[in-house]
Amino acid sequence: MRADARRNYDRILAAAAEAIAEHGAEASLEEIARRAGVGSATLHRHFPSRRRLLEAVFRDKVEALCATAADLAADPDPGHALSTWLRAVARHAVSNRGLATALMQGSHDGDPTLGGTCHSMITSAGADLLHHAREANAARPDVTITDLLKLVNAISLAVEQEPDGADQADRLLTLALTGIHSAAEPAGR
């Protein structure tokens, strides 16, 4: 891809991610092109269908989550690294506002392996962080990455339509990770 074409591609992806976070997966393609500073024809040259654009945005976000996990693997506090990453997953899920659902529905003109590939990437990235947290006794041995991702997904789905969904997701995830007891109160009382 030529340098100017790559810049346009990247600007379109960034504008699409921003529009999806604000308006959901049905964000206007014309608005996305306008935000990216390109014409509609340029957008369609890079992304011949809405689905292809949504897939690219989703893949880009998943790759960023996995890069975040890799960066956090060096954190000297594996429990902190895991909870920080889970918060990033929650922000990712809330900002997608219907993106995953839109990709699971309808059209067959997209990548049929996208969902499985992205799920595997996220699961693998999280499993590494959970493994290190377990080794440091910062996570229970019976907790699986699937448990944690389901928890984050449930929280995200519950708040994704709220104007402050990311803040609510963070608060609820904190509650889930720390429990309902105050620090001074022993569990079980």
mmCIF file of N, CA, C and O in Angstrom, residues 29-95:
data_model
loop_
_atom_site.group_PDB
_atom_site.id
_atom_site.type_symbol
_atom_site.label_atom_id
_atom_site.label_comp_id
_atom_site.label_asym_id
_atom_site.label_seq_id
_atom_site.Cartn_x
_atom_site.Cartn_y
_atom_site.Cartn_z
ATOM 1 N N LEU A 29 -21.597 5.794 7.396
ATOM 2 C CA LEU A 29 -20.367 5.694 6.610
ATOM 3 C C LEU A 29 -19.955 7.063 6.086
ATOM 4 O O LEU A 29 -18.758 7.370 6.004
ATOM 5 N N GLU A 30 -20.916 7.888 5.737
ATOM 6 C CA GLU A 30 -20.612 9.237 5.259
ATOM 7 C C GLU A 30 -19.947 10.049 6.364
ATOM 8 O O GLU A 30 -19.008 10.805 6.120
ATOM 9 N N GLU A 31 -20.454 9.910 7.591
ATOM 10 C CA GLU A 31 -19.867 10.604 8.731
ATOM 11 C C GLU A 31 -18.448 10.110 8.980
ATOM 12 O O GLU A 31 -17.549 10.895 9.285
ATOM 13 N N ILE A 32 -18.231 8.810 8.843
ATOM 14 C CA ILE A 32 -16.894 8.242 9.041
ATOM 15 C C ILE A 32 -15.933 8.812 8.003
ATOM 16 O O ILE A 32 -14.816 9.233 8.335
ATOM 17 N N ALA A 33 -16.350 8.862 6.743
ATOM 18 C CA ALA A 33 -15.504 9.423 5.682
ATOM 19 C C ALA A 33 -15.188 10.887 5.970
ATOM 20 O O ALA A 33 -14.046 11.330 5.836
ATOM 21 N N ARG A 34 -16.196 11.631 6.390
ATOM 22 C CA ARG A 34 -16.000 13.048 6.697
ATOM 23 C C ARG A 34 -14.989 13.219 7.830
ATOM 24 O O ARG A 34 -14.070 14.019 7.744
ATOM 25 N N ARG A 35 -15.147 12.448 8.905
ATOM 26 C CA ARG A 35 -14.216 12.537 10.035
ATOM 27 C C ARG A 35 -12.797 12.177 9.625
ATOM 28 O O ARG A 35 -11.829 12.715 10.165
ATOM 29 N N ALA A 36 -12.689 11.222 8.707
ATOM 30 C CA ALA A 36 -11.365 10.779 8.256
ATOM 31 C C ALA A 36 -10.748 11.751 7.255
ATOM 32 O O ALA A 36 -9.562 11.638 6.929
ATOM 33 N N GLY A 37 -11.568 12.679 6.747
ATOM 34 C CA GLY A 37 -11.067 13.643 5.768
ATOM 35 C C GLY A 37 -10.875 13.038 4.393
ATOM 36 O O GLY A 37 -9.999 13.455 3.637
ATOM 37 N N VAL A 38 -11.704 12.030 4.077
ATOM 38 C CA VAL A 38 -11.640 11.383 2.758
ATOM 39 C C VAL A 38 -13.032 11.387 2.145
ATOM 40 O O VAL A 38 -14.027 11.583 2.832
ATOM 41 N N GLY A 39 -13.086 11.129 0.852
ATOM 42 C CA GLY A 39 -14.366 11.015 0.188
ATOM 43 C C GLY A 39 -14.954 9.628 0.368
ATOM 44 O O GLY A 39 -14.263 8.672 0.745
ATOM 45 N N SER A 40 -16.223 9.530 0.079
ATOM 46 C CA SER A 40 -16.931 8.254 0.187
ATOM 47 C C SER A 40 -16.290 7.194 -0.711
ATOM 48 O O SER A 40 -16.189 6.025 -0.338
ATOM 49 N N ALA A 41 -15.839 7.604 -1.903
ATOM 50 C CA ALA A 41 -15.214 6.648 -2.828
ATOM 51 C C ALA A 41 -13.936 6.069 -2.233
ATOM 52 O O ALA A 41 -13.656 4.870 -2.393
ATOM 53 N N THR A 42 -13.157 6.893 -1.535
ATOM 54 C CA THR A 42 -11.926 6.408 -0.903
ATOM 55 C C THR A 42 -12.257 5.403 0.194
ATOM 56 O O THR A 42 -11.620 4.350 0.306
ATOM 57 N N LEU A 43 -13.267 5.716 0.995
ATOM 58 C CA LEU A 43 -13.688 4.784 2.037
ATOM 59 C C LEU A 43 -14.074 3.443 1.407
ATOM 60 O O LEU A 43 -13.610 2.393 1.851
ATOM 61 N N HIS A 44 -14.873 3.482 0.347
ATOM 62 C CA HIS A 44 -15.343 2.237 -0.281
ATOM 63 C C HIS A 44 -14.241 1.511 -1.050
ATOM 64 O O HIS A 44 -14.322 0.296 -1.231
ATOM 65 N N ARG A 45 -13.224 2.223 -1.473
ATOM 66 C CA ARG A 45 -12.092 1.561 -2.129
ATOM 67 C C ARG A 45 -11.348 0.697 -1.106
ATOM 68 O O ARG A 45 -10.932 -0.417 -1.399
ATOM 69 N N HIS A 46 -11.203 1.217 0.104
ATOM 70 C CA HIS A 46 -10.516 0.455 1.160
ATOM 71 C C HIS A 46 -11.425 -0.592 1.787
ATOM 72 O O HIS A 46 -10.957 -1.668 2.173
ATOM 73 N N PHE A 47 -12.703 -0.243 1.911
ATOM 74 C CA PHE A 47 -13.666 -1.120 2.579
ATOM 75 C C PHE A 47 -14.908 -1.227 1.708
ATOM 76 O O PHE A 47 -15.802 -0.380 1.794
ATOM 77 N N PRO A 48 -14.983 -2.259 0.844
ATOM 78 C CA PRO A 48 -16.087 -2.352 -0.106
ATOM 79 C C PRO A 48 -17.464 -2.553 0.530
ATOM 80 O O PRO A 48 -18.475 -2.373 -0.133
ATOM 81 N N SER A 49 -17.498 -2.889 1.815
ATOM 82 C CA SER A 49 -18.790 -3.052 2.495
ATOM 83 C C SER A 49 -18.657 -2.582 3.939
ATOM 84 O O SER A 49 -17.556 -2.491 4.485
ATOM 85 N N ARG A 50 -19.784 -2.266 4.541
ATOM 86 C CA ARG A 50 -19.815 -1.887 5.961
ATOM 87 C C ARG A 50 -19.188 -2.995 6.790
ATOM 88 O O ARG A 50 -18.411 -2.743 7.714
ATOM 89 N N ARG A 51 -19.523 -4.215 6.469
ATOM 90 C CA ARG A 51 -19.018 -5.354 7.238
ATOM 91 C C ARG A 51 -17.492 -5.398 7.226
ATOM 92 O O ARG A 51 -16.858 -5.647 8.247
ATOM 93 N N ARG A 52 -16.879 -5.149 6.075
ATOM 94 C CA ARG A 52 -15.412 -5.175 5.994
ATOM 95 C C ARG A 52 -14.798 -4.085 6.872
ATOM 96 O O ARG A 52 -13.771 -4.289 7.510
ATOM 97 N N LEU A 53 -15.438 -2.928 6.913
ATOM 98 C CA LEU A 53 -14.965 -1.847 7.767
ATOM 99 C C LEU A 53 -15.110 -2.234 9.241
ATOM 100 O O LEU A 53 -14.175 -2.066 10.032
ATOM 101 N N LEU A 54 -16.263 -2.782 9.597
ATOM 102 C CA LEU A 54 -16.480 -3.195 10.987
ATOM 103 C C LEU A 54 -15.478 -4.268 11.399
ATOM 104 O O LEU A 54 -14.953 -4.245 12.511
ATOM 105 N N GLU A 55 -15.204 -5.207 10.501
ATOM 106 C CA GLU A 55 -14.221 -6.252 10.795
ATOM 107 C C GLU A 55 -12.834 -5.664 11.039
ATOM 108 O O GLU A 55 -12.129 -6.071 11.957
ATOM 109 N N ALA A 56 -12.457 -4.709 10.202
ATOM 110 C CA ALA A 56 -11.132 -4.094 10.353
ATOM 111 C C ALA A 56 -11.030 -3.347 11.680
ATOM 112 O O ALA A 56 -10.000 -3.422 12.361
ATOM 113 N N VAL A 57 -12.084 -2.630 12.055
ATOM 114 C CA VAL A 57 -12.094 -1.915 13.330
ATOM 115 C C VAL A 57 -11.984 -2.919 14.472
ATOM 116 O O VAL A 57 -11.184 -2.749 15.393
ATOM 117 N N PHE A 58 -12.762 -3.978 14.414
ATOM 118 C CA PHE A 58 -12.761 -4.984 15.474
ATOM 119 C C PHE A 58 -11.388 -5.647 15.592
ATOM 120 O O PHE A 58 -10.831 -5.764 16.687
ATOM 121 N N ARG A 59 -10.830 -6.055 14.463
ATOM 122 C CA ARG A 59 -9.515 -6.708 14.461
ATOM 123 C C ARG A 59 -8.456 -5.759 15.034
ATOM 124 O O ARG A 59 -7.618 -6.164 15.838
ATOM 125 N N ASP A 60 -8.508 -4.494 14.639
ATOM 126 C CA ASP A 60 -7.555 -3.508 15.124
ATOM 127 C C ASP A 60 -7.648 -3.365 16.649
ATOM 128 O O ASP A 60 -6.633 -3.303 17.345
ATOM 129 N N LYS A 61 -8.867 -3.315 17.161
ATOM 130 C CA LYS A 61 -9.065 -3.183 18.610
ATOM 131 C C LYS A 61 -8.573 -4.427 19.354
ATOM 132 O O LYS A 61 -7.980 -4.319 20.428
ATOM 133 N N VAL A 62 -8.816 -5.598 18.790
ATOM 134 C CA VAL A 62 -8.364 -6.837 19.435
ATOM 135 C C VAL A 62 -6.843 -6.897 19.446
ATOM 136 O O VAL A 62 -6.229 -7.274 20.456
ATOM 137 N N GLU A 63 -6.224 -6.507 18.342
ATOM 138 C CA GLU A 63 -4.756 -6.494 18.301
ATOM 139 C C GLU A 63 -4.196 -5.533 19.346
ATOM 140 O O GLU A 63 -3.186 -5.829 19.990
ATOM 141 N N ALA A 64 -4.853 -4.401 19.542
ATOM 142 C CA ALA A 64 -4.412 -3.439 20.566
ATOM 143 C C ALA A 64 -4.547 -4.043 21.970
ATOM 144 O O ALA A 64 -3.666 -3.856 22.818
ATOM 145 N N LEU A 65 -5.646 -4.762 22.222
ATOM 146 C CA LEU A 65 -5.828 -5.426 23.521
ATOM 147 C C LEU A 65 -4.730 -6.445 23.778
ATOM 148 O O LEU A 65 -4.211 -6.555 24.898
ATOM 149 N N CYS A 66 -4.387 -7.199 22.757
ATOM 150 C CA CYS A 66 -3.344 -8.219 22.896
ATOM 151 C C CYS A 66 -1.979 -7.568 23.115
ATOM 152 O O CYS A 66 -1.173 -8.065 23.910
ATOM 153 N N ALA A 67 -1.729 -6.442 22.454
ATOM 154 C CA ALA A 67 -0.481 -5.707 22.671
ATOM 155 C C ALA A 67 -0.422 -5.170 24.101
ATOM 156 O O ALA A 67 0.638 -5.197 24.742
ATOM 157 N N THR A 68 -1.559 -4.716 24.607
ATOM 158 C CA THR A 68 -1.626 -4.243 25.995
ATOM 159 C C THR A 68 -1.287 -5.381 26.951
ATOM 160 O O THR A 68 -0.537 -5.197 27.913
ATOM 161 N N ALA A 69 -1.830 -6.563 26.694
ATOM 162 C CA ALA A 69 -1.523 -7.726 27.540
ATOM 163 C C ALA A 69 -0.037 -8.042 27.507
ATOM 164 O O ALA A 69 0.574 -8.319 28.552
ATOM 165 N N ALA A 70 0.557 -7.994 26.330
ATOM 166 C CA ALA A 70 1.990 -8.273 26.208
ATOM 167 C C ALA A 70 2.808 -7.246 26.989
ATOM 168 O O ALA A 70 3.778 -7.606 27.675
ATOM 169 N N ASP A 71 2.413 -5.980 26.915
ATOM 170 C CA ASP A 71 3.111 -4.938 27.676
ATOM 171 C C ASP A 71 2.962 -5.159 29.183
ATOM 172 O O ASP A 71 3.918 -4.986 29.938
ATOM 173 N N LEU A 72 1.761 -5.535 29.608
ATOM 174 C CA LEU A 72 1.493 -5.733 31.036
ATOM 175 C C LEU A 72 2.180 -6.978 31.595
ATOM 176 O O LEU A 72 2.364 -7.078 32.813
ATOM 177 N N ALA A 73 2.566 -7.903 30.742
ATOM 178 C CA ALA A 73 3.229 -9.120 31.210
ATOM 179 C C ALA A 73 4.528 -8.794 31.953
ATOM 180 O O ALA A 73 4.977 -9.576 32.783
ATOM 181 N N ALA A 74 5.117 -7.637 31.674
ATOM 182 C CA ALA A 74 6.356 -7.236 32.342
ATOM 183 C C ALA A 74 6.108 -6.557 33.694
ATOM 184 O O ALA A 74 7.054 -6.276 34.428
ATOM 185 N N ASP A 75 4.850 -6.297 34.039
ATOM 186 C CA ASP A 75 4.517 -5.637 35.309
ATOM 187 C C ASP A 75 4.994 -6.531 36.463
ATOM 188 O O ASP A 75 4.701 -7.728 36.484
ATOM 189 N N PRO A 76 5.704 -5.977 37.440
ATOM 190 C CA PRO A 76 6.179 -6.798 38.552
ATOM 191 C C PRO A 76 5.054 -7.299 39.466
ATOM 192 O O PRO A 76 5.280 -8.199 40.270
ATOM 193 N N ASP A 77 3.855 -6.738 39.327
ATOM 194 C CA ASP A 77 2.701 -7.168 40.111
ATOM 195 C C ASP A 77 1.706 -7.845 39.161
ATOM 196 O O ASP A 77 0.883 -7.182 38.531
ATOM 197 N N PRO A 78 1.761 -9.181 39.040
ATOM 198 C CA PRO A 78 0.905 -9.886 38.090
ATOM 199 C C PRO A 78 -0.591 -9.715 38.356
ATOM 200 O O PRO A 78 -1.392 -9.715 37.421
ATOM 201 N N GLY A 79 -0.984 -9.547 39.620
ATOM 202 C CA GLY A 79 -2.393 -9.308 39.928
ATOM 203 C C GLY A 79 -2.849 -7.968 39.383
ATOM 204 O O GLY A 79 -3.937 -7.844 38.812
ATOM 205 N N HIS A 80 -2.026 -6.962 39.548
ATOM 206 C CA HIS A 80 -2.312 -5.636 39.006
ATOM 207 C C HIS A 80 -2.371 -5.695 37.483
ATOM 208 O O HIS A 80 -3.242 -5.086 36.861
ATOM 209 N N ALA A 81 -1.439 -6.415 36.884
ATOM 210 C CA ALA A 81 -1.412 -6.542 35.422
ATOM 211 C C ALA A 81 -2.713 -7.160 34.909
ATOM 212 O O ALA A 81 -3.315 -6.655 33.949
ATOM 213 N N LEU A 82 -3.164 -8.219 35.569
ATOM 214 C CA LEU A 82 -4.396 -8.884 35.147
ATOM 215 C C LEU A 82 -5.597 -7.964 35.303
ATOM 216 O O LEU A 82 -6.401 -7.831 34.374
ATOM 217 N N SER A 83 -5.732 -7.306 36.438
ATOM 218 C CA SER A 83 -6.900 -6.439 36.634
ATOM 219 C C SER A 83 -6.846 -5.236 35.692
ATOM 220 O O SER A 83 -7.885 -4.809 35.176
ATOM 221 N N THR A 84 -5.666 -4.708 35.433
ATOM 222 C CA THR A 84 -5.536 -3.596 34.481
ATOM 223 C C THR A 84 -5.978 -4.033 33.095
ATOM 224 O O THR A 84 -6.692 -3.303 32.386
ATOM 225 N N TRP A 85 -5.582 -5.222 32.689
ATOM 226 C CA TRP A 85 -5.969 -5.727 31.373
ATOM 227 C C TRP A 85 -7.475 -5.995 31.302
ATOM 228 O O TRP A 85 -8.111 -5.671 30.303
ATOM 229 N N LEU A 86 -8.039 -6.552 32.358
ATOM 230 C CA LEU A 86 -9.486 -6.795 32.363
ATOM 231 C C LEU A 86 -10.255 -5.482 32.238
ATOM 232 O O LEU A 86 -11.289 -5.419 31.569
ATOM 233 N N ARG A 87 -9.744 -4.433 32.839
ATOM 234 C CA ARG A 87 -10.371 -3.110 32.690
ATOM 235 C C ARG A 87 -10.270 -2.630 31.237
ATOM 236 O O ARG A 87 -11.210 -2.034 30.705
ATOM 237 N N ALA A 88 -9.146 -2.905 30.610
ATOM 238 C CA ALA A 88 -8.988 -2.544 29.191
ATOM 239 C C ALA A 88 -9.968 -3.341 28.323
ATOM 240 O O ALA A 88 -10.543 -2.802 27.373
ATOM 241 N N VAL A 89 -10.172 -4.600 28.659
ATOM 242 C CA VAL A 89 -11.140 -5.428 27.923
ATOM 243 C C VAL A 89 -12.542 -4.849 28.093
ATOM 244 O O VAL A 89 -13.315 -4.754 27.126
ATOM 245 N N ALA A 90 -12.869 -4.426 29.309
ATOM 246 C CA ALA A 90 -14.191 -3.837 29.555
ATOM 247 C C ALA A 90 -14.367 -2.550 28.754
ATOM 248 O O ALA A 90 -15.417 -2.339 28.128
ATOM 249 N N ARG A 91 -13.350 -1.679 28.756
ATOM 250 C CA ARG A 91 -13.440 -0.441 27.963
ATOM 251 C C ARG A 91 -13.603 -0.760 26.486
ATOM 252 O O ARG A 91 -14.377 -0.125 25.774
ATOM 253 N N HIS A 92 -12.874 -1.765 26.018
ATOM 254 C CA HIS A 92 -12.975 -2.213 24.624
ATOM 255 C C HIS A 92 -14.404 -2.662 24.324
ATOM 256 O O HIS A 92 -15.001 -2.244 23.336
ATOM 257 N N ALA A 93 -14.952 -3.479 25.184
ATOM 258 C CA ALA A 93 -16.293 -4.016 24.948
ATOM 259 C C ALA A 93 -17.349 -2.915 24.975
ATOM 260 O O ALA A 93 -18.242 -2.882 24.122
ATOM 261 N N VAL A 94 -17.251 -1.995 25.927
ATOM 262 C CA VAL A 94 -18.225 -0.911 26.021
ATOM 263 C C VAL A 94 -18.120 0.009 24.805
ATOM 264 O O VAL A 94 -19.126 0.437 24.245
ATOM 265 N N SER A 95 -16.901 0.282 24.360
ATOM 266 C CA SER A 95 -16.731 1.208 23.237
ATOM 267 C C SER A 95 -17.150 0.595 21.907
ATOM 268 O O SER A 95 -17.339 1.318 20.933
#
